[in-house]
Coordinates of C-alpha atoms in Angstrom, one line a residue:
Chain A
X1 CA -125.0 -24.5 -72.4
X2 CA -128.2 -23.4 -74.0
X3 CA -128.9 -19.7 -75.0
X4 CA -132.6 -18.8 -75.1
X5 CA -132.7 -15.8 -77.4
X6 CA -136.4 -15.1 -76.6
X7 CA -135.5 -14.8 -72.9
X8 CA -132.6 -12.4 -73.7
X9 CA -135.0 -10.4 -75.9
X10 CA -137.7 -10.3 -73.1
X11 CA -135.1 -9.1 -70.5
X12 CA -133.8 -6.5 -72.9
X13 CA -137.4 -5.3 -73.7
X14 CA -138.1 -5.0 -70.0
X15 CA -135.0 -2.8 -69.5
X16 CA -136.0 -0.6 -72.5
X17 CA -139.6 -0.1 -71.1
X18 CA -138.3 0.7 -67.7
X19 CA -135.7 3.1 -69.1
X20 CA -138.2 5.0 -71.1
X21 CA -140.6 5.2 -68.2
X22 CA -138.0 6.4 -65.7
X23 CA -137.4 9.8 -67.2
X24 CA -136.5 11.4 -63.8
X25 CA -133.8 8.7 -63.3
X26 CA -132.3 9.3 -66.7
X27 CA -132.3 13.1 -66.2
X28 CA -130.7 12.5 -62.7
X29 CA -127.9 10.3 -64.1
X30 CA -127.2 12.8 -66.9
X31 CA -127.0 15.8 -64.5
X32 CA -123.8 14.7 -62.8
X33 CA -121.8 14.2 -66.0
X34 CA -123.2 17.5 -67.3
X35 CA -122.1 19.4 -64.2
X36 CA -118.6 17.8 -64.4
X37 CA -118.4 18.8 -68.0
X38 CA -119.7 22.3 -67.5
X39 CA -117.9 23.3 -64.4
X40 CA -114.6 21.5 -64.8
X41 CA -114.5 22.5 -68.4
X42 CA -115.2 26.1 -67.7
X43 CA -113.2 26.3 -64.5
X44 CA -110.0 24.6 -65.7
X45 CA -110.5 25.7 -69.3
X46 CA -108.2 28.7 -69.0
X47 CA -105.4 26.8 -67.2
X48 CA -102.4 25.5 -68.9
X49 CA -102.5 21.8 -68.1
X50 CA -99.4 19.9 -69.3
X51 CA -99.8 16.6 -71.2
X52 CA -103.1 17.4 -73.0
X53 CA -101.2 17.3 -76.4
X54 CA -101.8 19.0 -79.7
X55 CA -103.2 22.3 -78.4
X56 CA -106.4 20.5 -77.2
X57 CA -108.7 22.5 -75.0
X58 CA -109.3 21.0 -71.6
X59 CA -113.0 20.8 -72.1
X60 CA -112.5 18.7 -75.3
X61 CA -110.0 16.5 -73.4
X62 CA -112.7 16.0 -70.7
X63 CA -115.5 14.9 -73.0
X64 CA -114.3 11.3 -73.6
X65 CA -113.5 11.0 -69.9
X66 CA -117.0 12.1 -68.9
X67 CA -118.5 9.7 -71.4
X68 CA -116.4 6.9 -70.0
X69 CA -117.4 8.0 -66.5
X70 CA -121.1 7.8 -67.4
X71 CA -120.6 4.4 -68.9
X72 CA -118.9 3.2 -65.7
X73 CA -121.6 4.4 -63.3
X74 CA -124.6 3.5 -65.4
X75 CA -123.2 0.0 -66.1
X76 CA -122.3 -0.7 -62.5
X77 CA -125.8 0.4 -61.6
X78 CA -127.3 -1.9 -64.2
X79 CA -125.2 -4.9 -62.8
X80 CA -126.0 -4.2 -59.2
X81 CA -129.7 -3.6 -59.9
X82 CA -130.0 -7.4 -59.8
X83 CA -130.2 -6.6 -56.1
X84 CA -133.4 -4.6 -56.7
X85 CA -135.0 -7.5 -58.5
X86 CA -134.0 -9.7 -55.7
X87 CA -135.4 -7.3 -53.1
X88 CA -138.7 -6.9 -55.0
X89 CA -139.0 -10.6 -55.8
X90 CA -139.0 -10.3 -59.6
X91 CA -135.7 -12.2 -59.8
X92 CA -137.5 -15.3 -58.6
X93 CA -140.0 -15.0 -61.4
X94 CA -137.2 -15.1 -63.9
X95 CA -135.2 -17.8 -62.1
X96 CA -138.2 -20.2 -62.0
X97 CA -138.8 -19.9 -65.8
X98 CA -137.4 -22.5 -68.1
X99 CA -134.5 -20.5 -69.4
X100 CA -130.8 -21.0 -68.8
X101 CA -128.9 -18.9 -66.2
X102 CA -126.5 -17.7 -68.8
X103 CA -129.4 -16.3 -70.9
X104 CA -130.5 -14.4 -67.9
X105 CA -127.1 -12.9 -67.4
X106 CA -126.7 -12.1 -71.1
X107 CA -130.2 -10.5 -71.2
X108 CA -129.2 -8.3 -68.3
X109 CA -125.9 -7.3 -69.9
X110 CA -127.5 -6.6 -73.3
X111 CA -130.3 -4.5 -71.7
X112 CA -127.9 -2.7 -69.3
X113 CA -125.4 -2.0 -72.1
X114 CA -128.1 -0.6 -74.3
X115 CA -129.4 1.9 -71.7
X116 CA -125.8 2.9 -70.8
X117 CA -124.7 3.5 -74.4
X118 CA -127.9 5.5 -74.9
X119 CA -126.9 7.7 -72.0
X120 CA -123.3 7.9 -73.3
X121 CA -124.7 9.1 -76.6
X122 CA -126.8 11.7 -74.9
X123 CA -123.7 13.0 -73.1
X124 CA -121.9 13.2 -76.4
X125 CA -124.9 15.1 -77.8
X126 CA -124.8 17.6 -74.9
X127 CA -121.1 18.1 -75.4
X128 CA -121.6 18.7 -79.2
X129 CA -124.1 21.5 -78.1
X130 CA -121.3 22.8 -76.0
X131 CA -118.9 23.0 -78.9
X132 CA -117.3 19.6 -79.1
X133 CA -116.7 18.2 -82.6
X134 CA -116.9 14.5 -83.6
X135 CA -114.5 13.7 -86.5
X136 CA -117.1 11.8 -88.5
X137 CA -119.6 9.0 -88.6
X138 CA -117.0 6.1 -88.5
X139 CA -115.4 7.7 -85.4
X140 CA -118.9 7.9 -83.8
X141 CA -119.6 4.3 -84.6
X142 CA -116.2 3.2 -83.3
X143 CA -116.8 5.1 -80.1
X144 CA -120.1 3.2 -79.6
X145 CA -118.1 -0.1 -79.9
X146 CA -115.8 1.2 -77.1
X147 CA -118.8 2.2 -75.0
X148 CA -120.3 -1.2 -75.3
X149 CA -117.0 -2.8 -74.2
X150 CA -116.7 -0.5 -71.2
X151 CA -120.3 -1.2 -70.4
X152 CA -120.2 -5.0 -70.5
X153 CA -117.0 -5.0 -68.4
X154 CA -118.6 -3.0 -65.6
X155 CA -122.0 -4.7 -65.7
X156 CA -120.0 -7.9 -65.2
X157 CA -118.3 -6.2 -62.2
X158 CA -121.7 -5.0 -60.9
X159 CA -123.0 -8.6 -61.1
X160 CA -120.1 -9.9 -59.1
X161 CA -120.8 -7.3 -56.4
X162 CA -124.5 -8.0 -56.5
X163 CA -123.9 -11.7 -56.1
X164 CA -121.7 -11.1 -53.0
X165 CA -124.2 -8.8 -51.3
X166 CA -127.3 -10.0 -49.7
X167 CA -129.1 -6.7 -49.4
X168 CA -129.0 -3.1 -50.7
X169 CA -127.0 -1.6 -47.8
X170 CA -123.7 -2.2 -49.5
X171 CA -124.8 -0.4 -52.6
X172 CA -123.7 3.1 -51.8
X173 CA -120.5 1.8 -50.2
X174 CA -119.6 0.2 -53.5
X175 CA -120.6 3.2 -55.5
X176 CA -118.3 5.4 -53.3
X177 CA -115.4 3.0 -52.7
X178 CA -115.2 1.4 -56.1
X179 CA -116.7 3.7 -58.6
X180 CA -114.8 6.9 -57.6
X181 CA -111.3 5.4 -57.4
X182 CA -111.9 3.7 -60.8
X183 CA -112.9 7.1 -62.2
X184 CA -109.9 9.0 -60.7
X185 CA -107.4 6.2 -61.7
X186 CA -108.7 6.1 -65.3
X187 CA -107.4 9.5 -66.3
X188 CA -111.0 10.7 -67.0
X189 CA -110.3 14.1 -65.6
X190 CA -106.5 14.7 -66.2
X191 CA -103.7 13.1 -68.2
X192 CA -102.3 10.0 -66.5
X193 CA -98.8 11.2 -67.5
X194 CA -99.0 13.8 -64.7
X195 CA -99.4 11.1 -62.0
X196 CA -96.4 9.7 -60.1
X197 CA -95.2 6.5 -61.7
X198 CA -96.4 4.1 -59.0
X199 CA -100.0 5.4 -59.2
X200 CA -99.8 5.2 -63.0
X201 CA -99.0 1.5 -62.7
X202 CA -102.1 1.0 -60.5
X203 CA -104.2 2.8 -63.1
X204 CA -103.1 0.3 -65.7
X205 CA -105.2 -2.3 -63.8
X206 CA -108.3 -0.1 -64.3
X207 CA -110.3 -1.2 -67.4
X208 CA -111.7 2.3 -67.7
X209 CA -108.2 3.6 -68.4
X210 CA -108.2 1.8 -71.7
X211 CA -111.8 2.7 -72.5
X212 CA -111.2 6.4 -72.1
X213 CA -107.8 6.3 -73.8
X214 CA -109.4 4.6 -76.7
X215 CA -112.3 7.1 -76.8
X216 CA -109.8 9.9 -76.8
X217 CA -107.8 8.3 -79.6
X218 CA -111.0 8.0 -81.7
X219 CA -112.6 11.4 -80.9
X220 CA -109.5 13.6 -80.4
X221 CA -106.8 11.7 -82.2
X222 CA -104.6 11.7 -79.0
X223 CA -104.0 8.7 -76.8
X224 CA -101.4 7.2 -74.6
X225 CA -101.7 3.7 -76.2
X226 CA -102.7 2.8 -79.7
X227 CA -106.4 2.3 -80.3
X228 CA -105.8 -1.3 -81.3
X229 CA -104.1 -1.9 -78.0
X230 CA -106.9 -0.3 -76.0
X231 CA -109.4 -2.3 -77.9
X232 CA -107.5 -5.6 -77.3
X233 CA -107.1 -5.0 -73.6
X234 CA -110.7 -3.9 -73.2
X235 CA -112.1 -7.0 -75.0
X236 CA -110.1 -9.3 -72.6
X237 CA -111.5 -7.4 -69.6
X238 CA -115.0 -7.5 -71.1
X239 CA -115.0 -11.2 -71.6
X240 CA -113.4 -11.9 -68.2
X241 CA -115.8 -9.7 -66.3
X242 CA -118.9 -11.1 -68.2
X243 CA -117.7 -14.6 -67.5
X244 CA -117.0 -13.9 -63.8
X245 CA -120.3 -12.0 -63.4
X246 CA -122.2 -15.0 -64.9
X247 CA -120.3 -17.4 -62.8
X248 CA -120.9 -15.7 -59.4
X249 CA -124.5 -14.9 -60.3
X250 CA -125.2 -18.6 -61.1
X251 CA -123.4 -19.7 -57.9
X252 CA -125.2 -17.3 -55.5
X253 CA -128.7 -18.0 -56.9
X254 CA -128.7 -21.8 -56.7
X255 CA -127.1 -22.2 -53.3
Chain B
X1 CA -151.0 -40.6 -61.5
X2 CA -148.7 -38.8 -59.2
X3 CA -148.0 -35.0 -59.7
X4 CA -145.4 -34.9 -57.0
X5 CA -143.2 -37.5 -55.3
X6 CA -140.9 -36.4 -52.5
X7 CA -138.6 -38.8 -50.8
X8 CA -136.4 -37.9 -47.8
X9 CA -135.9 -34.4 -48.9
X10 CA -133.6 -32.4 -46.7
X11 CA -132.2 -28.9 -46.8
X12 CA -129.6 -27.4 -44.5
X13 CA -128.4 -23.8 -44.4
X14 CA -125.0 -23.4 -42.7
X15 CA -125.7 -26.2 -40.3
X16 CA -129.3 -25.2 -39.6
X17 CA -131.8 -27.8 -40.8
X18 CA -134.8 -26.1 -42.5
X19 CA -136.3 -29.2 -44.0
X20 CA -135.6 -32.5 -42.3
X21 CA -136.2 -35.7 -44.4
X22 CA -139.7 -35.1 -45.5
X23 CA -141.6 -37.5 -47.8
X24 CA -145.0 -37.2 -49.3
X25 CA -146.9 -37.7 -52.5
X26 CA -149.5 -35.6 -54.3
X27 CA -151.9 -37.1 -56.8
X28 CA -152.7 -35.3 -60.1
X29 CA -155.7 -33.1 -59.6
X30 CA -155.3 -32.9 -55.9
X31 CA -155.4 -29.7 -53.8
X32 CA -152.7 -30.4 -51.2
X33 CA -151.7 -28.1 -48.3
X34 CA -148.5 -27.7 -46.3
X35 CA -149.7 -26.3 -43.0
X36 CA -147.4 -25.0 -40.4
X37 CA -146.1 -22.0 -38.6
X38 CA -143.7 -19.4 -40.2
X39 CA -140.2 -20.9 -40.4
X40 CA -141.4 -24.5 -40.3
X41 CA -139.8 -25.1 -43.7
X42 CA -142.8 -24.7 -46.1
X43 CA -141.2 -22.1 -48.3
X44 CA -137.9 -23.9 -48.4
X45 CA -139.8 -27.0 -49.6
X46 CA -141.6 -25.1 -52.3
X47 CA -138.3 -23.5 -53.4
X48 CA -136.7 -26.9 -53.7
X49 CA -139.6 -28.3 -55.7
X50 CA -139.7 -25.3 -58.0
X51 CA -135.9 -25.7 -58.7
X52 CA -134.8 -22.5 -57.0
X53 CA -132.9 -24.3 -54.3
X54 CA -130.9 -27.5 -54.6
X55 CA -131.7 -30.0 -51.8
X56 CA -128.9 -31.1 -49.4
X57 CA -130.1 -34.7 -49.8
X58 CA -133.1 -36.7 -50.9
X59 CA -135.1 -36.8 -54.1
X60 CA -138.2 -35.4 -55.6
X61 CA -140.1 -35.5 -58.8
X62 CA -142.5 -32.9 -60.1
X63 CA -144.9 -33.9 -62.9
X64 CA -142.7 -36.9 -63.4
X65 CA -139.4 -35.0 -63.7
X66 CA -136.5 -35.0 -61.3
X67 CA -136.0 -31.6 -59.7
X68 CA -132.2 -31.8 -59.9
X69 CA -131.5 -33.6 -63.1
X70 CA -134.4 -32.3 -65.2
X71 CA -134.8 -28.7 -64.0
X72 CA -135.9 -27.3 -67.3
X73 CA -138.7 -29.8 -67.7
X74 CA -139.8 -29.2 -64.1
X75 CA -139.8 -25.5 -64.8
X76 CA -142.0 -25.9 -67.9
X77 CA -144.5 -27.9 -66.0
X78 CA -145.0 -25.7 -63.0
X79 CA -146.4 -22.3 -62.1
X80 CA -145.3 -20.6 -58.9
X81 CA -146.9 -17.8 -56.9
X82 CA -144.3 -16.7 -54.3
X83 CA -145.0 -15.4 -50.8
X84 CA -143.6 -12.0 -51.5
X85 CA -144.9 -10.3 -54.6
X86 CA -142.7 -11.0 -57.6
X87 CA -144.1 -8.5 -60.1
X88 CA -142.4 -5.7 -61.9
X89 CA -144.2 -2.6 -60.6
X90 CA -143.0 -0.4 -63.4
X91 CA -144.8 -2.5 -66.0
X92 CA -148.6 -2.9 -66.5
X93 CA -150.4 -6.0 -65.5
X94 CA -150.7 -7.1 -69.1
X95 CA -147.0 -6.5 -69.7
X96 CA -146.1 -8.6 -66.7
X97 CA -148.2 -11.5 -68.2
X98 CA -146.8 -10.9 -71.7
X99 CA -143.2 -11.1 -70.5
X100 CA -144.0 -14.2 -68.6
X101 CA -145.6 -15.8 -71.7
X102 CA -142.6 -14.9 -73.8
X103 CA -140.2 -16.3 -71.2
X104 CA -142.1 -19.6 -71.6
X105 CA -141.8 -19.4 -75.4
X106 CA -145.4 -18.9 -76.3
X107 CA -146.1 -17.3 -79.7
X108 CA -148.0 -14.1 -80.2
X109 CA -151.5 -15.5 -81.0
X110 CA -151.3 -18.1 -78.3
X111 CA -150.1 -15.5 -75.9
X112 CA -152.9 -12.9 -76.5
X113 CA -155.6 -15.5 -76.3
X114 CA -154.3 -17.1 -73.1
X115 CA -153.6 -13.7 -71.4
X116 CA -157.2 -12.6 -72.0
X117 CA -158.4 -15.9 -70.6
X118 CA -156.4 -15.7 -67.4
X119 CA -157.2 -12.0 -66.9
X120 CA -160.9 -12.9 -67.2
X121 CA -160.5 -15.7 -64.7
X122 CA -159.1 -13.4 -62.0
X123 CA -161.4 -10.5 -63.1
X124 CA -158.6 -8.1 -63.9
X125 CA -159.4 -7.4 -67.5
X126 CA -160.4 -3.8 -67.0
X127 CA -157.3 -3.1 -64.9
X128 CA -154.8 -4.9 -67.2
X129 CA -153.3 -1.8 -68.7
X130 CA -152.4 0.3 -65.6
X131 CA -149.0 0.0 -63.9
X132 CA -148.8 -2.6 -61.2
X133 CA -147.5 -0.1 -58.7
X134 CA -151.1 1.3 -58.7
X135 CA -152.6 -2.1 -57.8
X136 CA -154.0 -3.1 -54.4
X137 CA -152.5 -6.0 -52.5
X138 CA -155.4 -8.3 -53.6
X139 CA -155.1 -7.3 -57.2
X140 CA -151.4 -8.0 -57.2
X141 CA -152.0 -11.4 -55.8
X142 CA -154.7 -12.1 -58.4
X143 CA -152.4 -11.0 -61.1
X144 CA -149.7 -13.3 -59.8
X145 CA -152.1 -16.2 -59.8
X146 CA -153.1 -15.4 -63.3
X147 CA -149.4 -15.2 -64.3
X148 CA -148.7 -18.6 -62.8
X149 CA -151.4 -20.0 -65.1
X150 CA -150.4 -18.3 -68.4
X151 CA -148.3 -21.2 -69.6
X152 CA -150.9 -23.8 -68.6
X153 CA -148.8 -25.6 -65.9
X154 CA -149.7 -29.0 -64.7
X155 CA -148.8 -28.1 -61.1
X156 CA -149.3 -24.8 -59.4
X157 CA -147.4 -23.8 -56.3
X158 CA -149.0 -21.2 -54.1
X159 CA -146.8 -20.0 -51.2
X160 CA -149.1 -18.4 -48.6
X161 CA -151.5 -17.1 -51.3
X162 CA -153.6 -15.0 -48.9
X163 CA -150.9 -13.7 -46.6
X164 CA -151.6 -10.1 -45.6
X165 CA -155.0 -9.9 -47.3
X166 CA -158.2 -8.8 -45.7
X167 CA -161.0 -11.4 -45.0
X168 CA -163.1 -10.5 -48.0
X169 CA -160.2 -10.6 -50.5
X170 CA -159.1 -13.9 -48.9
X171 CA -162.5 -15.5 -49.6
X172 CA -162.2 -14.3 -53.2
X173 CA -158.8 -15.8 -53.7
X174 CA -160.1 -19.0 -52.2
X175 CA -162.9 -19.1 -54.8
X176 CA -160.3 -18.7 -57.6
X177 CA -158.1 -21.4 -56.2
X178 CA -161.1 -23.8 -55.9
X179 CA -162.2 -23.0 -59.4
X180 CA -158.8 -23.6 -60.8
X181 CA -158.5 -26.9 -59.1
X182 CA -162.0 -28.2 -59.9
X183 CA -162.8 -26.7 -63.3
X184 CA -159.3 -26.5 -64.8
X185 CA -158.0 -29.6 -63.2
X186 CA -154.7 -28.0 -62.1
X187 CA -152.9 -29.8 -59.3
X188 CA -152.3 -27.3 -56.5
X189 CA -149.8 -27.3 -53.7
X190 CA -150.3 -24.4 -51.3
X191 CA -148.6 -23.5 -48.1
X192 CA -150.4 -21.7 -45.3
X193 CA -150.3 -21.0 -41.6
X194 CA -154.0 -20.2 -41.6
X195 CA -155.8 -23.2 -40.2
X196 CA -159.2 -22.3 -41.7
X197 CA -157.6 -21.9 -45.1
X198 CA -156.1 -25.4 -45.1
X199 CA -159.4 -26.8 -43.6
X200 CA -161.6 -25.0 -46.2
X201 CA -159.5 -25.6 -49.3
X202 CA -157.3 -28.7 -49.1
X203 CA -158.2 -32.2 -50.1
X204 CA -155.2 -33.3 -48.0
X205 CA -153.0 -31.5 -45.5
X206 CA -149.5 -32.2 -44.3
X207 CA -148.8 -30.5 -40.9
X208 CA -145.2 -29.5 -40.8
X209 CA -143.2 -28.2 -37.8
X210 CA -139.5 -27.7 -37.4
X211 CA -138.9 -29.1 -40.9
X212 CA -140.7 -32.3 -40.3
X213 CA -144.1 -33.6 -41.3
X214 CA -145.9 -34.6 -38.1
X215 CA -149.3 -35.6 -39.5
X216 CA -150.8 -36.0 -43.0
X217 CA -154.3 -36.8 -44.0
X218 CA -157.6 -35.2 -45.1
X219 CA -158.6 -32.4 -42.7
X220 CA -161.7 -34.4 -41.7
X221 CA -159.7 -37.5 -40.7
X222 CA -157.1 -35.4 -38.9
X223 CA -159.8 -33.9 -36.8
X224 CA -161.5 -37.2 -36.3
X225 CA -158.3 -38.7 -34.9
X226 CA -158.7 -36.4 -32.0
X227 CA -162.2 -37.8 -31.5
X228 CA -165.6 -36.3 -30.8
X229 CA -165.6 -33.0 -29.0
X230 CA -163.2 -30.7 -27.2
X231 CA -164.1 -29.3 -23.8
X232 CA -161.9 -26.4 -22.6
X233 CA -161.9 -25.5 -18.9
X234 CA -160.3 -22.3 -17.7
X235 CA -159.5 -22.8 -14.0
X236 CA -158.5 -20.7 -11.0
X237 CA -155.4 -21.7 -9.2
X238 CA -153.7 -25.2 -9.0
X239 CA -155.5 -27.9 -10.9
X240 CA -153.1 -30.8 -10.9
X241 CA -155.2 -32.9 -8.7
X242 CA -158.4 -32.2 -10.7
X243 CA -156.5 -33.0 -13.9
X244 CA -155.5 -36.4 -12.5
X245 CA -159.0 -37.1 -11.5
X246 CA -160.4 -36.2 -14.9
X247 CA -157.8 -38.4 -16.6
X248 CA -159.1 -41.4 -14.6
X249 CA -162.6 -41.0 -16.0
X250 CA -163.5 -43.6 -18.6
X251 CA -165.0 -41.3 -21.2
X252 CA -162.0 -39.0 -21.4
X253 CA -159.9 -39.8 -24.4
X254 CA -157.1 -37.4 -23.7
X255 CA -156.3 -34.4 -21.6
X256 CA -153.8 -31.6 -22.0
X257 CA -153.0 -28.6 -19.9
X258 CA -151.9 -25.5 -21.7
X259 CA -151.6 -21.9 -20.3
X260 CA -153.9 -22.7 -17.4
X261 CA -156.5 -24.2 -19.7
X262 CA -157.5 -27.8 -19.7
X263 CA -158.3 -29.3 -23.1
X264 CA -160.3 -32.5 -22.7
X265 CA -161.2 -34.7 -25.6
X266 CA -164.5 -36.6 -25.2
X267 CA -167.4 -38.1 -27.2
X268 CA -170.8 -36.3 -26.8
X269 CA -169.3 -33.3 -25.1
X270 CA -172.6 -31.6 -24.2
X271 CA -173.5 -34.5 -21.9
X272 CA -170.1 -34.6 -20.2
X273 CA -169.9 -31.0 -19.2
X274 CA -172.3 -31.3 -16.2
X275 CA -170.4 -34.4 -15.0
X276 CA -167.1 -32.6 -15.2
X277 CA -168.4 -29.5 -13.4
X278 CA -169.8 -31.7 -10.6
X279 CA -166.3 -33.3 -10.2
X280 CA -164.7 -29.8 -10.1
X281 CA -167.1 -28.7 -7.3
X282 CA -166.4 -31.8 -5.4
X283 CA -162.6 -31.1 -5.6
X284 CA -163.2 -27.4 -4.7
X285 CA -161.8 -26.2 -8.0
X286 CA -163.1 -22.8 -9.3
X287 CA -164.1 -22.8 -12.9
X288 CA -163.7 -19.5 -14.7
X289 CA -165.1 -20.6 -18.0
X290 CA -166.2 -23.6 -20.0
X291 CA -166.2 -24.0 -23.8
X292 CA -167.3 -26.8 -26.1
X293 CA -166.3 -27.1 -29.7
X294 CA -165.6 -29.5 -32.5
X295 CA -161.9 -30.1 -33.1
X296 CA -160.3 -27.7 -35.6
X297 CA -156.9 -28.1 -37.3
X298 CA -155.6 -25.8 -34.6
X299 CA -156.5 -28.5 -32.1
X300 CA -154.8 -31.1 -34.3
X301 CA -151.6 -28.9 -34.3
X302 CA -151.8 -28.5 -30.6
X303 CA -152.3 -32.2 -30.1
X304 CA -149.3 -33.2 -32.2
X305 CA -146.9 -30.4 -31.0
X306 CA -148.1 -29.4 -27.6
X307 CA -148.2 -25.8 -28.7
X308 CA -150.5 -23.6 -30.7
X309 CA -149.3 -22.5 -34.1
X310 CA -149.0 -18.9 -32.9
X311 CA -146.7 -19.9 -30.0
X312 CA -144.7 -22.0 -32.3
X313 CA -144.2 -19.0 -34.6
X314 CA -143.0 -16.8 -31.7
X315 CA -140.4 -19.4 -30.6
X316 CA -139.4 -19.8 -34.2
X317 CA -138.9 -16.1 -34.5
X318 CA -136.6 -16.2 -31.5
X319 CA -134.6 -19.0 -33.1
X320 CA -134.2 -17.1 -36.3
X321 CA -133.0 -14.0 -34.5
X322 CA -130.4 -16.0 -32.6
X323 CA -129.4 -17.7 -35.8
X324 CA -129.1 -14.3 -37.5
X325 CA -126.9 -13.0 -34.7
X326 CA -124.7 -16.0 -34.9
X327 CA -124.3 -15.5 -38.6
X328 CA -123.6 -11.8 -38.2
X329 CA -120.8 -12.4 -35.8
X330 CA -118.9 -14.7 -38.1

């Protein structure tokens, strides 16, 4: 298998240029997490929610969850946006170039992960303005590592869906029937300990659970699992999804 | 030297045969056309030759490389302009070319020089730095042709290069294509369903219908095969008897009835018209109109398939819809 670094760089550069030019899209994708943060944070802030641990305010509990949620939706979008390229023909231009399929997949993951993480950092920035405190530079850097892992996992998932769909009609279906359950199961909005046991077991299958738990461990010092465990599980998910995404993409495009 | 060798190439999609055992060769430097109605298998052929699709069976070489075993070498040797625009609208024209050049591993100096060259060739230099979404259809097509040339391919595939363009823009694109072929010595394979395009541009044409090549030669020789002139009679009412009578005449090479029109192939048509009219009067057949013309590729297509290319397209569309329905139900 040959990896063409210049092809990966080109695809990454393309994502960056498009990202910087699509200011309205960026603002649009930031608005939903911002509203969640503001209204859930303010609305539930005075309530006594069991299981938050260590006298943590609900709004602080919410920040890693919303960052994780942003990672999930922007990454899924990045993966599925292969459909746009297919619809508008640009995919053919890439597919007919002398670069390996795996480089195309890696290029898309690297580009998508960069834009997702940038948006995650923007959300963190907004929450700092709202009074959230990050424990320090190492914690910030470690949280970026977790963001990258969440992102690559869900870009892989997005690629799998994109390979299975032939047009864009299934897009909103996926966004509603896959993204939302993944968010609710992940404990982004409430402590998983409050869920009935059987739902909690399902939530252990959701990669986002470990991503958000890890981010909470890093940023708040409270987590259900150890950070190392979260990291290990997430790395397995990330490799698995990237591999499957690449596999299905390759298969669907050379039929 | 051969730029392309195709042997018994076949492609099936879920039991539907899109390309059915076609074979042809294209010499280096040739401008070769695949002419046929929409859905005849032209694009599928191009997609296989440009390594986007794997054939079901058969073999093909492009620029000497096998399209299955040496995909990367094939990709390096070809430029492709697809039927649907394949540009990134959110990038400028120059950026589209730059990304292409980088994908093909060209270094910065080489890149800049070549991009300016191709922009000049298609006269887009002054529009190079605006976003492609602001381009007109003709400009987009020119940019795509330029992009297909950036990496100096030996073979250029053009899939319906003038589809959806107005007559003036079409002429313009034809000029670029000719210039490329003659002055820059690029082998060009184009697909089209426009008869005049194939006639005007191509050194050789393969007429393709239902996935099969039904005739292949220079446009001149294809037309010569029909012989001399074509007289078309539009008649009132039943004309079977008249048709039989005409067919018996020694100077008639062939005769076809199509939608109430008689197409008669003869030598020296202008002299034969009075004779045919006389015969019609004798038989009491009312003639609504008479026309005389030199055979076009349209006549060649009609001759080989018994249908005009437009009718073939209509029936093809129906087939596709039925096929789509079948697929949908599964």
